[in-house]
mmCIF file of C-alpha atoms in Angstrom:
data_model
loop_
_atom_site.group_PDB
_atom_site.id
_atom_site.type_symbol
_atom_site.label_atom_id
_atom_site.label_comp_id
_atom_site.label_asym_id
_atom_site.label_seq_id
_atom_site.Cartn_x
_atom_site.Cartn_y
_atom_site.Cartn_z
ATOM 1 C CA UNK W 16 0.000 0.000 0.000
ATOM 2 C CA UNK W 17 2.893 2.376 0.498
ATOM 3 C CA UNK W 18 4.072 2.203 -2.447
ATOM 4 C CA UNK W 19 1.058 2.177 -4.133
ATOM 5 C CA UNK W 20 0.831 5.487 -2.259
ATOM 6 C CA UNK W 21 4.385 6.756 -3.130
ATOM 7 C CA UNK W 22 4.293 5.852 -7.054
ATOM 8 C CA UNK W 23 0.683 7.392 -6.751
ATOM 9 C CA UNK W 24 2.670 11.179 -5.199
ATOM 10 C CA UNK W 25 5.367 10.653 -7.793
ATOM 11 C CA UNK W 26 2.820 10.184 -10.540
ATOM 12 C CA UNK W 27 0.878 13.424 -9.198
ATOM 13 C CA UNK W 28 3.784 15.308 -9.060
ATOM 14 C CA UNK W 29 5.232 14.242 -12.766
ATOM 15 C CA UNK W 30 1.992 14.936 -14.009
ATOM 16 C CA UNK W 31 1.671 18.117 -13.032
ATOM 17 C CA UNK W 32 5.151 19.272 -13.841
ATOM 18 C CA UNK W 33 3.997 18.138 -17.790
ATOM 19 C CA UNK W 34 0.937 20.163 -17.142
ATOM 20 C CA UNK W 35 2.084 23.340 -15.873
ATOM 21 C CA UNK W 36 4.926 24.179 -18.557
ATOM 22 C CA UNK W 37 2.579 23.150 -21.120
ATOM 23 C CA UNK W 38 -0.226 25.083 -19.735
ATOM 24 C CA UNK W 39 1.638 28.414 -17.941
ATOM 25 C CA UNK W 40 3.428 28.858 -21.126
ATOM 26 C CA UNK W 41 0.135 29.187 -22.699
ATOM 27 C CA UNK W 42 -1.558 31.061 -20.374
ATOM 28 C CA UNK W 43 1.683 33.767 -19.825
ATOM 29 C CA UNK W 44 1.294 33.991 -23.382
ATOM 30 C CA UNK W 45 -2.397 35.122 -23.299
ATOM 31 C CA UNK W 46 -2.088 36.894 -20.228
ATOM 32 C CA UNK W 47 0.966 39.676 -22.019
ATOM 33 C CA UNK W 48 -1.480 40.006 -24.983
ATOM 34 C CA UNK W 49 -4.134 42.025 -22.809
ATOM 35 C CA UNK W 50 -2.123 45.441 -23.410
ATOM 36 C CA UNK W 51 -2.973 44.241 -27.277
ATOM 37 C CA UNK W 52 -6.437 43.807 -26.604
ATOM 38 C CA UNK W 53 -7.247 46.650 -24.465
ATOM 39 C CA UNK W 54 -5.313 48.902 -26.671
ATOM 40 C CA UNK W 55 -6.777 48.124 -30.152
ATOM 41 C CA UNK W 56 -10.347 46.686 -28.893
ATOM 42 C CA UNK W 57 -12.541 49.288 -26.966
ATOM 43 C CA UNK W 58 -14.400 47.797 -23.730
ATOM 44 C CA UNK W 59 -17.482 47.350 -25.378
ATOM 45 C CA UNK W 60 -16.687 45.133 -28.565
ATOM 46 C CA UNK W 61 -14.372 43.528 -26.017
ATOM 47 C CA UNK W 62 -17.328 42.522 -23.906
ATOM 48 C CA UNK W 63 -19.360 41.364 -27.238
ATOM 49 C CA UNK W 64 -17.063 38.572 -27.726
ATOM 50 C CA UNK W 65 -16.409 37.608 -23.825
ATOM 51 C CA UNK W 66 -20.349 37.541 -23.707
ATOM 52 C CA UNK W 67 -20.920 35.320 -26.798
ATOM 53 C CA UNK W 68 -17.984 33.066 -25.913
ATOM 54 C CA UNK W 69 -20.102 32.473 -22.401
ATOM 55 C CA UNK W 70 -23.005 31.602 -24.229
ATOM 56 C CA UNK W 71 -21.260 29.502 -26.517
ATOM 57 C CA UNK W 72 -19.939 27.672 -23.351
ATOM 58 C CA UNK W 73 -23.576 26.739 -22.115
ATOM 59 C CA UNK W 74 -24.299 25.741 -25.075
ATOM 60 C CA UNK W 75 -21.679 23.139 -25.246
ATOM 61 C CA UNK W 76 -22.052 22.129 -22.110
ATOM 62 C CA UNK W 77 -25.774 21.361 -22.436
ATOM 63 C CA UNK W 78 -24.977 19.637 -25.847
ATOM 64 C CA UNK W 79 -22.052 17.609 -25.393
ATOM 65 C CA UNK W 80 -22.754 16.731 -21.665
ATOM 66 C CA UNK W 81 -18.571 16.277 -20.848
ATOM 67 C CA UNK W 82 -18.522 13.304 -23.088
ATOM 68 C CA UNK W 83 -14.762 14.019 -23.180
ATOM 69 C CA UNK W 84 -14.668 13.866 -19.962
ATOM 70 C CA UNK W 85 -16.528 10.559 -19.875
ATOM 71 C CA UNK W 86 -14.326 8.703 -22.379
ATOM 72 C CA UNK W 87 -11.037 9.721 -20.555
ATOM 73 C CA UNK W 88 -12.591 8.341 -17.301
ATOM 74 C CA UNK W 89 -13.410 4.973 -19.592
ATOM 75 C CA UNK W 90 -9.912 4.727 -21.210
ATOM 76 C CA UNK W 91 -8.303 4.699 -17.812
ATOM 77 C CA UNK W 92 -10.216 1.481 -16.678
ATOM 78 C CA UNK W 93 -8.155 -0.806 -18.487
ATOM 79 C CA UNK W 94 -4.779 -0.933 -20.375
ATOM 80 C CA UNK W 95 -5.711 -3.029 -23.297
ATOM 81 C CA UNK W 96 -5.583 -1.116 -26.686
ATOM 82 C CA UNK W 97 -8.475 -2.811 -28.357
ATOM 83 C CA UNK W 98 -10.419 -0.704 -25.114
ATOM 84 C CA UNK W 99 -9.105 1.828 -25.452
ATOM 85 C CA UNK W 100 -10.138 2.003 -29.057
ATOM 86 C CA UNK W 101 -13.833 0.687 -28.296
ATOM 87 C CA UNK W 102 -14.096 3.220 -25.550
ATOM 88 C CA UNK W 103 -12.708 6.464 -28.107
ATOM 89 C CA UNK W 104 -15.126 4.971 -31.184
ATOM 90 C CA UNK W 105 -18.125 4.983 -28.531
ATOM 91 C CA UNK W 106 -17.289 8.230 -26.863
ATOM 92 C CA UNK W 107 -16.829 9.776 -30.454
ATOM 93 C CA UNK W 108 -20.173 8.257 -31.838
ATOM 94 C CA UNK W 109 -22.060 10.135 -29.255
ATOM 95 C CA UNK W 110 -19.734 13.416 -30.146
ATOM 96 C CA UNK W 111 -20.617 13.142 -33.528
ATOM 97 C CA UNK W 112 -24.195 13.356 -32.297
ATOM 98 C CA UNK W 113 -23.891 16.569 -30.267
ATOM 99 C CA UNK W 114 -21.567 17.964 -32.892
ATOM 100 C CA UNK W 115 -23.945 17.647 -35.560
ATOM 101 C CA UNK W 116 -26.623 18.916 -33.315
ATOM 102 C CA UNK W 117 -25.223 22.164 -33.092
ATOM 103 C CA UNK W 118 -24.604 23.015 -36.315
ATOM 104 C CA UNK W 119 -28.286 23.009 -36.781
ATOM 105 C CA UNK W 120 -28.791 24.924 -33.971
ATOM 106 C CA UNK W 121 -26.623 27.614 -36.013
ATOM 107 C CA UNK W 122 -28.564 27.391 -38.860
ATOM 108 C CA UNK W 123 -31.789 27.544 -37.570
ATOM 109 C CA UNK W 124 -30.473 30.897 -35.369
ATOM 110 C CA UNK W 125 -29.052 32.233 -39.040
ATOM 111 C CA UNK W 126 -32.203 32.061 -40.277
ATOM 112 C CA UNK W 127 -34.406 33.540 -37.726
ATOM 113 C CA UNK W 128 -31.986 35.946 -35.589
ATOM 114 C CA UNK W 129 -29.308 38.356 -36.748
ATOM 115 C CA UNK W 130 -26.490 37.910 -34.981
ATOM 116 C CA UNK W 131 -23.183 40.373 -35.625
ATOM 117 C CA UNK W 132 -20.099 37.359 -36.795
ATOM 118 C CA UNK W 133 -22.608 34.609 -35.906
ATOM 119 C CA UNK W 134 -20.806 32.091 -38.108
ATOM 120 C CA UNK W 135 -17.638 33.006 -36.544
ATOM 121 C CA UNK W 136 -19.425 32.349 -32.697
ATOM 122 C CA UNK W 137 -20.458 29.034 -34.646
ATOM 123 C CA UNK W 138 -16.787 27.970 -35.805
ATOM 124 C CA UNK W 139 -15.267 29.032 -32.688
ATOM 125 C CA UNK W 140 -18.084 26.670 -30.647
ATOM 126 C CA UNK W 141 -18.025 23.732 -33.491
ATOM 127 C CA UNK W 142 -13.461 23.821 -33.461
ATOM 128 C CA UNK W 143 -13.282 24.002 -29.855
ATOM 129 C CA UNK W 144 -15.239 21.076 -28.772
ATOM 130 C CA UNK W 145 -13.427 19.046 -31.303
ATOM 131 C CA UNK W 146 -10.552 20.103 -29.750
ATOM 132 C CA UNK W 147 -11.288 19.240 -26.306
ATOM 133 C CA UNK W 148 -12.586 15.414 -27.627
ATOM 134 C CA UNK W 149 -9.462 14.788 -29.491
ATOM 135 C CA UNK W 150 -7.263 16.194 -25.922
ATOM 136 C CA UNK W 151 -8.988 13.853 -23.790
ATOM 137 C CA UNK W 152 -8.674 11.428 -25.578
ATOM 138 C CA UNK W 153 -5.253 11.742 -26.554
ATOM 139 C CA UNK W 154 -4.774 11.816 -22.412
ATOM 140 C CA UNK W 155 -6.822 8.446 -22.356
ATOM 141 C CA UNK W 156 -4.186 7.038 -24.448
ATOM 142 C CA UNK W 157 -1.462 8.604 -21.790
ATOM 143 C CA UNK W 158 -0.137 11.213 -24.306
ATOM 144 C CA UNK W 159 -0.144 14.258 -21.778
ATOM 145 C CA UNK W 160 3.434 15.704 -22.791
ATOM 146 C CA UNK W 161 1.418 15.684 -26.379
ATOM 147 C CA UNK W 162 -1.572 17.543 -24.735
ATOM 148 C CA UNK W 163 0.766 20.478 -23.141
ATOM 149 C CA UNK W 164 2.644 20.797 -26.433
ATOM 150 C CA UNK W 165 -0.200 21.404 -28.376
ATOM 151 C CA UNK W 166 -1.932 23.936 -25.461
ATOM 152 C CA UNK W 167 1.108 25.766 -26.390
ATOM 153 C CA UNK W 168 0.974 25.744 -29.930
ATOM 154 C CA UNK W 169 -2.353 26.440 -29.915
ATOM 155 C CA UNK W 170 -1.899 29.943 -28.330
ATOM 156 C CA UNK W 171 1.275 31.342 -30.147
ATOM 157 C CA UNK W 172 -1.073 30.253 -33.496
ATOM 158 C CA UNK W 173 -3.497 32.574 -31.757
ATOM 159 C CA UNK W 174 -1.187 35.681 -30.631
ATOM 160 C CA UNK W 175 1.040 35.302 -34.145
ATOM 161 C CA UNK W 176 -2.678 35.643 -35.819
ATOM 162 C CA UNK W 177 -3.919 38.417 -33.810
ATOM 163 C CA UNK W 178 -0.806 40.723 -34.262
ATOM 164 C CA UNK W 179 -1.373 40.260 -37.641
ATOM 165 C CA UNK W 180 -4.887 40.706 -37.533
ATOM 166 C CA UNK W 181 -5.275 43.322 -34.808
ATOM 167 C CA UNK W 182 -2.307 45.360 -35.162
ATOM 168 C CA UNK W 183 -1.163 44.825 -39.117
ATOM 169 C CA UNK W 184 -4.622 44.288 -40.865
ATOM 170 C CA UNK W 185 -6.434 46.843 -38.345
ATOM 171 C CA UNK W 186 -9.177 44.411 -38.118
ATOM 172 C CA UNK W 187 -11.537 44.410 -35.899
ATOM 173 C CA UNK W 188 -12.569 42.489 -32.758
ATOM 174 C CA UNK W 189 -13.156 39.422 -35.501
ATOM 175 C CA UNK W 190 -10.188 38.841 -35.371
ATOM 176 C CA UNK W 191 -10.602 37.275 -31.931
ATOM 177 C CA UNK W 192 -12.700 34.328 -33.337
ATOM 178 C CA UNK W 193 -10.525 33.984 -36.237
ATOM 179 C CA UNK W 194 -7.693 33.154 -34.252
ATOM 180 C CA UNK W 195 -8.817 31.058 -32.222
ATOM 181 C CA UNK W 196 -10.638 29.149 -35.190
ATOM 182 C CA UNK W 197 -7.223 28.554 -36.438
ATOM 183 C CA UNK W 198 -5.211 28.005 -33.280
ATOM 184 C CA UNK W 199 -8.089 24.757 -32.625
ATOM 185 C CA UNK W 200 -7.768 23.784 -35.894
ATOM 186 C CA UNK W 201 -3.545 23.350 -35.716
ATOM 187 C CA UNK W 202 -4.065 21.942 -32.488
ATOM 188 C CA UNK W 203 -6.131 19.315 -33.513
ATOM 189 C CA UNK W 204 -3.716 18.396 -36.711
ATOM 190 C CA UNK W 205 -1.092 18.323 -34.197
ATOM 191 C CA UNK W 206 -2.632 16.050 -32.376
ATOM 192 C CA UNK W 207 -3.665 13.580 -34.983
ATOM 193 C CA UNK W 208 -0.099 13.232 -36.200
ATOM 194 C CA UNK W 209 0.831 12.584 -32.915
ATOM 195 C CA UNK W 210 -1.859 10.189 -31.185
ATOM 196 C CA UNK W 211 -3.661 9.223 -34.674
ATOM 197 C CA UNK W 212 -7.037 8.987 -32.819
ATOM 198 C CA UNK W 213 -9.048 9.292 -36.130
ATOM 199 C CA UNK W 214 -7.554 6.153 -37.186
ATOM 200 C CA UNK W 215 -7.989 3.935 -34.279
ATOM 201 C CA UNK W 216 -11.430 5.090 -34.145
ATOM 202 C CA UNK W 217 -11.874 2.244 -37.120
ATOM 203 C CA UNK W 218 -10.124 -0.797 -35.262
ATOM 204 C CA UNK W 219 -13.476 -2.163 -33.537
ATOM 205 C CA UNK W 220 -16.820 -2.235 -34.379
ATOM 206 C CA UNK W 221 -19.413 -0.483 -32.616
ATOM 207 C CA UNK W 222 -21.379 -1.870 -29.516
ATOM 208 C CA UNK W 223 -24.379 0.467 -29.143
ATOM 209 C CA UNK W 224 -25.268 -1.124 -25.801
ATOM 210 C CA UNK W 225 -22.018 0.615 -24.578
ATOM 211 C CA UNK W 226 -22.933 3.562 -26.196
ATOM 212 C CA UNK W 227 -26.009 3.897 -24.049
ATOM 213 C CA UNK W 228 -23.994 3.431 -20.839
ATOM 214 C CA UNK W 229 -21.401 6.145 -21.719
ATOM 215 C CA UNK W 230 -23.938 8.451 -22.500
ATOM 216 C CA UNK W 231 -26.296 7.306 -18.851
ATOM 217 C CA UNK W 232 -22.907 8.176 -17.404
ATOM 218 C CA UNK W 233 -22.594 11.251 -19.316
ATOM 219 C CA UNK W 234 -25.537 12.831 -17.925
ATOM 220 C CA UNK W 235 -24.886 14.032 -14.456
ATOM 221 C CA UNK W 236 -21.595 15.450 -15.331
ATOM 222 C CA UNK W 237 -23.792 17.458 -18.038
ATOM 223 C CA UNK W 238 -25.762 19.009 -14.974
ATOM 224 C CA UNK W 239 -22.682 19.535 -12.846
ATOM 225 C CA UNK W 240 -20.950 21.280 -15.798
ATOM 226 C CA UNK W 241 -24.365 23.851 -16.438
ATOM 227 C CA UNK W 242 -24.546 24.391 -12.636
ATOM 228 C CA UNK W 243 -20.807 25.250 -12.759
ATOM 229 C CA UNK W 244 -21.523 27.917 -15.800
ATOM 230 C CA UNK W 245 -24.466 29.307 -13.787
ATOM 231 C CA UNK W 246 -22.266 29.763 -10.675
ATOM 232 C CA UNK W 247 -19.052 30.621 -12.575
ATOM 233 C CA UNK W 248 -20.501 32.765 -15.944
ATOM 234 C CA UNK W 249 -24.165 33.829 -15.260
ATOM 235 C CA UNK W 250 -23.044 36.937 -13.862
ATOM 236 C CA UNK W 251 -21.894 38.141 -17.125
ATOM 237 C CA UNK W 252 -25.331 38.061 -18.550
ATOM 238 C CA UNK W 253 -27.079 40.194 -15.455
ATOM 239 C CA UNK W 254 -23.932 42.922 -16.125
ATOM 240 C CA UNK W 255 -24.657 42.994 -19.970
ATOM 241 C CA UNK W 256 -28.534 43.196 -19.050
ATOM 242 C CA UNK W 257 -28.629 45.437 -15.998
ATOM 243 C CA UNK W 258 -25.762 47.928 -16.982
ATOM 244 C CA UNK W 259 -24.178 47.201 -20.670
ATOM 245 C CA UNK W 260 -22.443 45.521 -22.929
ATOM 246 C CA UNK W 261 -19.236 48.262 -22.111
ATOM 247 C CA UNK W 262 -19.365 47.188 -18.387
ATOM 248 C CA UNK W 263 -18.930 43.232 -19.586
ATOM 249 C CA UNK W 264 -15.877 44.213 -21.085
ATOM 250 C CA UNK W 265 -14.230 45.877 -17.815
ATOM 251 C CA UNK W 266 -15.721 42.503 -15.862
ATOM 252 C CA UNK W 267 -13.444 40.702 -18.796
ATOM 253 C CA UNK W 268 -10.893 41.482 -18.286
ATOM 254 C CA UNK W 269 -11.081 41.881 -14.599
ATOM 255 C CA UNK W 270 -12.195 37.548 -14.753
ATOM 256 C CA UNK W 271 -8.677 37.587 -16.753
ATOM 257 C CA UNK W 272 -6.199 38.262 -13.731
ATOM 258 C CA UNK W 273 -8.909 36.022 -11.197
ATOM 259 C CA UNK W 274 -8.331 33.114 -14.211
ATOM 260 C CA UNK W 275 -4.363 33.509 -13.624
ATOM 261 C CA UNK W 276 -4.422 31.753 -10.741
ATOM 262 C CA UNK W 277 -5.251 28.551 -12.615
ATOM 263 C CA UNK W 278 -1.975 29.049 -14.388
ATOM 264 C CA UNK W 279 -0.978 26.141 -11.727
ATOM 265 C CA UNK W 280 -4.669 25.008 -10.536
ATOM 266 C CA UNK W 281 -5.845 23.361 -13.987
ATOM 267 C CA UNK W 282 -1.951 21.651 -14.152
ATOM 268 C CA UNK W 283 -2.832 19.973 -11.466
ATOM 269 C CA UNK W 284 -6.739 19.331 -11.356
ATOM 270 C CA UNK W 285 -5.356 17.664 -14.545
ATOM 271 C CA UNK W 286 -3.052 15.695 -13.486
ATOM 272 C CA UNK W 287 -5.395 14.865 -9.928
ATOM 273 C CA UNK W 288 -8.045 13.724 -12.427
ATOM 274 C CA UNK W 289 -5.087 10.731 -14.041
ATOM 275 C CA UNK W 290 -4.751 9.654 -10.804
ATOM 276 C CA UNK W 291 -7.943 10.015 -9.216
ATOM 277 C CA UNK W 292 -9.194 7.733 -12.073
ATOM 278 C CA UNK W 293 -6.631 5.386 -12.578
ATOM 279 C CA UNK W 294 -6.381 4.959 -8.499
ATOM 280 C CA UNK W 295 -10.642 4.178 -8.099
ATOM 281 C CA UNK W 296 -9.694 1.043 -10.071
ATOM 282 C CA UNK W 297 -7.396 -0.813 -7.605
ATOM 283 C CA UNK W 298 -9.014 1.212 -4.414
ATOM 284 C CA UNK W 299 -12.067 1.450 -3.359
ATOM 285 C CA UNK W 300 -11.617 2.836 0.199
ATOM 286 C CA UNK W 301 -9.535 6.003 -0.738
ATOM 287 C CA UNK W 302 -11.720 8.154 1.435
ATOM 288 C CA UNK W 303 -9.376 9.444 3.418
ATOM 289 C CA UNK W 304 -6.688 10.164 1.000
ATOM 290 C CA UNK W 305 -9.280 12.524 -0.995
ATOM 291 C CA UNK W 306 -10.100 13.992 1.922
ATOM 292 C CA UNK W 307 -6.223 14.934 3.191
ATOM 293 C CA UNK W 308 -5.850 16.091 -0.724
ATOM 294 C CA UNK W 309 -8.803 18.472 -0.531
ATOM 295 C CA UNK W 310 -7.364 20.080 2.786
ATOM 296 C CA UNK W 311 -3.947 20.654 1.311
ATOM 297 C CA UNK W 312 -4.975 21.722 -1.772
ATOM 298 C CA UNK W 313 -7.360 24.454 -0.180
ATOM 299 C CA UNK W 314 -4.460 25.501 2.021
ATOM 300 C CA UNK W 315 -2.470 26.138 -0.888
ATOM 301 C CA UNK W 316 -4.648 28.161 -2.704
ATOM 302 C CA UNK W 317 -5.509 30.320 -0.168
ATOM 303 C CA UNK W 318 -1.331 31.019 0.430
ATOM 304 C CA UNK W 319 -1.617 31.572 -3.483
ATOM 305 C CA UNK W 320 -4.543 34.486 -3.438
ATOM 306 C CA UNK W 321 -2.418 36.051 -0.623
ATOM 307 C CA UNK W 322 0.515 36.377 -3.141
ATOM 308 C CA UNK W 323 -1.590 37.181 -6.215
ATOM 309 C CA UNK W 324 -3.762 40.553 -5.326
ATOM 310 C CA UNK W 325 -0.637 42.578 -4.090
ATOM 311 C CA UNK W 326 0.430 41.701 -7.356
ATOM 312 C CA UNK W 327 -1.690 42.129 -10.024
ATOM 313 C CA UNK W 328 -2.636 45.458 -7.912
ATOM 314 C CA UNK W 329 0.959 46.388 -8.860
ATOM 315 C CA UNK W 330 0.655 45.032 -12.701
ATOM 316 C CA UNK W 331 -2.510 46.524 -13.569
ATOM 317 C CA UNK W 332 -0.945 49.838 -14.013
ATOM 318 C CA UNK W 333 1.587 48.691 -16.524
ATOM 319 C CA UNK W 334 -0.535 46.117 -18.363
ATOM 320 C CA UNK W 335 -4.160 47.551 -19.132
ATOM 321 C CA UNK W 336 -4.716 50.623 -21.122
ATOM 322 C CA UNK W 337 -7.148 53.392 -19.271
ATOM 323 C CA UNK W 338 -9.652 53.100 -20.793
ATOM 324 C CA UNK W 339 -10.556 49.760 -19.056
ATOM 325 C CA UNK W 340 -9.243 50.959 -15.903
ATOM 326 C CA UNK W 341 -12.554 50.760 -14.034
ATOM 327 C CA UNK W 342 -11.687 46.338 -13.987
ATOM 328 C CA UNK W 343 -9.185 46.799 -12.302
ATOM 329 C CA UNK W 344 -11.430 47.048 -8.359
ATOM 330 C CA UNK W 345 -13.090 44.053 -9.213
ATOM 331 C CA UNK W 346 -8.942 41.877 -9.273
ATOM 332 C CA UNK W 347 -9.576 40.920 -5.610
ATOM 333 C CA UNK W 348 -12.885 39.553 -5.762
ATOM 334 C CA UNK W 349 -12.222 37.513 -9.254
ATOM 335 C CA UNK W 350 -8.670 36.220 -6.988
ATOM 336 C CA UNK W 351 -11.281 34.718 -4.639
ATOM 337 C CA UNK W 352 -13.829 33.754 -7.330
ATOM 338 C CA UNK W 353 -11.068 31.496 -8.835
ATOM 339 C CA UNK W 354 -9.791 30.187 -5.463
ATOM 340 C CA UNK W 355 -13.081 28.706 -4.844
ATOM 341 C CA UNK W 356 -13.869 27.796 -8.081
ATOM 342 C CA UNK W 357 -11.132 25.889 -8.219
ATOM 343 C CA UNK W 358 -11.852 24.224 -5.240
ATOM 344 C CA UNK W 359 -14.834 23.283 -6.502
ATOM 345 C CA UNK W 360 -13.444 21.769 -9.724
ATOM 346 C CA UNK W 361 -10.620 19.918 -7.581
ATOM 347 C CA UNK W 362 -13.317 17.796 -5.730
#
């Protein structure tokens, strides 16, 4: 059991390590390209695209139910290949589903509503969600130094196309679809020619009974994941509707220094959830051991907040134009937000 325990730490620890220079790469990046975006994008166009980006994320959510989520957990219960592959086939079967699904959603909203770069809001919701299937997956199959890479291509595809766009082309705030459009799309290319998913997806035929229990399982983590959003993202609606579309922009980027603290909270709710998933196979007691995880975690958060608003106080000034300068009051609260919201993800 002990060193069950200690290979389990190690493993946590490795993990994580892949994680966080994959991911705090990616999110340094994105975090120095806010004097871009609050130079050359005014607070309210700003505040368009953070808005539509939240619905797009409820959307998903309700649509896809996790089912990325769900296939990882599947992969993980046994080591075979020829599972692994049944398990991806199924998990993508039911993607399929969802994915098709919403791009009759879009049309039917073309036809009926206009929408300013509704196709874009479309491409954005229909690249992403392929690109989170294809990542779990590729972290069923234990690629995770794979998954980090590609975070980080992902996002200098996505600066190197908004300096062009933003500050070259003088484009408009369009060009923050298009970017990321095309920083999903590289990912995922990336990520076939490294896992080859698409082709394994072919190496067993379907079993539609299994179907139905991935997508039974699915289910709940769909609720959990809208109750999250309503908790997490709601409150960007009431500002849009009770104040404006301007103010959503200042509570933008505001949420964007709160969301640096998961620069090391996502590594390692990643890496907890390769564990956590692999370990519920071989133990079924581990009680306890979730429960001294959740207390140290929480401890080290909170020494993380006390770090972080000093900080970002400090960086505000020489990071965010003016004009969004009203954001920068709400730091501390959005530092406490993201403490406990990633708490909440955690357990």
């Amino acid at each position: 059991m002990t060193t069950k325990t200690e290979s389990s730490t190690l493993r946590l620890i490795k993990n994580t390590a892949i994680f966080f220079f994959g991911t705090i790469l990616s999110r340094v990046i994105s975090f120095f390209m806010l004097p871009l975006y609050t130079s050359y994008i005014n607070p309210a166009d700003f505040g368009y695209y953070d808005l539509s980006i939240t619905y797009i994320t409820i959307v998903t959510f309700t649509l896809f139910f996790d089912i990325w989520v769900t296939t990882m957990r599947f992969m993980y219960e046994k080591n075979e290949n020829e599972w692994k592959w049944k398990v991806s086939q199924s998990g993508f079967v039911i993607f399929m589903g969802s994915f098709i699904l919403l791009f009759i959603i879009g049309l039917i909203v073309n036809f009926n509503y206009d929408i300013q770069y509704l196709w874009l809001i479309i491409g954005y919701a229909l690249t992403i969600t392929l690109t989170n299937m294809l990542l779990y997956i590729a972290r069923g199959y234990g690629n995770n130094i794979e998954y980090s890479i590609s975070g980080i291509i992902n996002t200098l595809v996505i600066v190197a196309t908004n300096i062009i766009l933003i500050v070259v082309m003088k484009m408009d705030f369009s060009s923050l679809y298009i970017a990321a459009i095309l920083g999903h799309i590289v990912q995922c290319f990336y990520i076939e020619l490294k896992v080859k998913i698409v082709r394994n997806l072919f190496k067993t035929k379907l079993d539609f009974s299994f179907i139905k229990d991935m997508f039974l399982y699915s289910l709940p983590l769909s609720i959990n994941s809208i109750s999250y959003w309503l908790l997490t993202s709601f409150n960007k609606i009431v500002v849009e509707t009770i104040m404006s579309i301007e103010y959503n922009g200042y509570y933008a980027i505001g949420n964007r220094f709160g969301s640096a603290l998961s620069l090391i909270t996502n590594s390692f709710t990643l890496a907890w959830q390769d564990l956590s998933f692999s370990r519920s196979a071989y133990d079924k007691n581990n009680g306890v051991y979730y429960s001294k995880a959740c207390n140290k975690y929480l401890t080290f958060l909170g020494m993380g907040a006390c770090v972080l608003i000093p900080l970002f106080n400090i960086l505000f000034n020489f990071f965010i134009n003016d004009s969004y300068y009203p954001a920068k009051s709400t730091i501390p609260l959005f530092i406490i937000v993201a403490l406990l919201s990633a708490y909440s993800t955690f357990i």
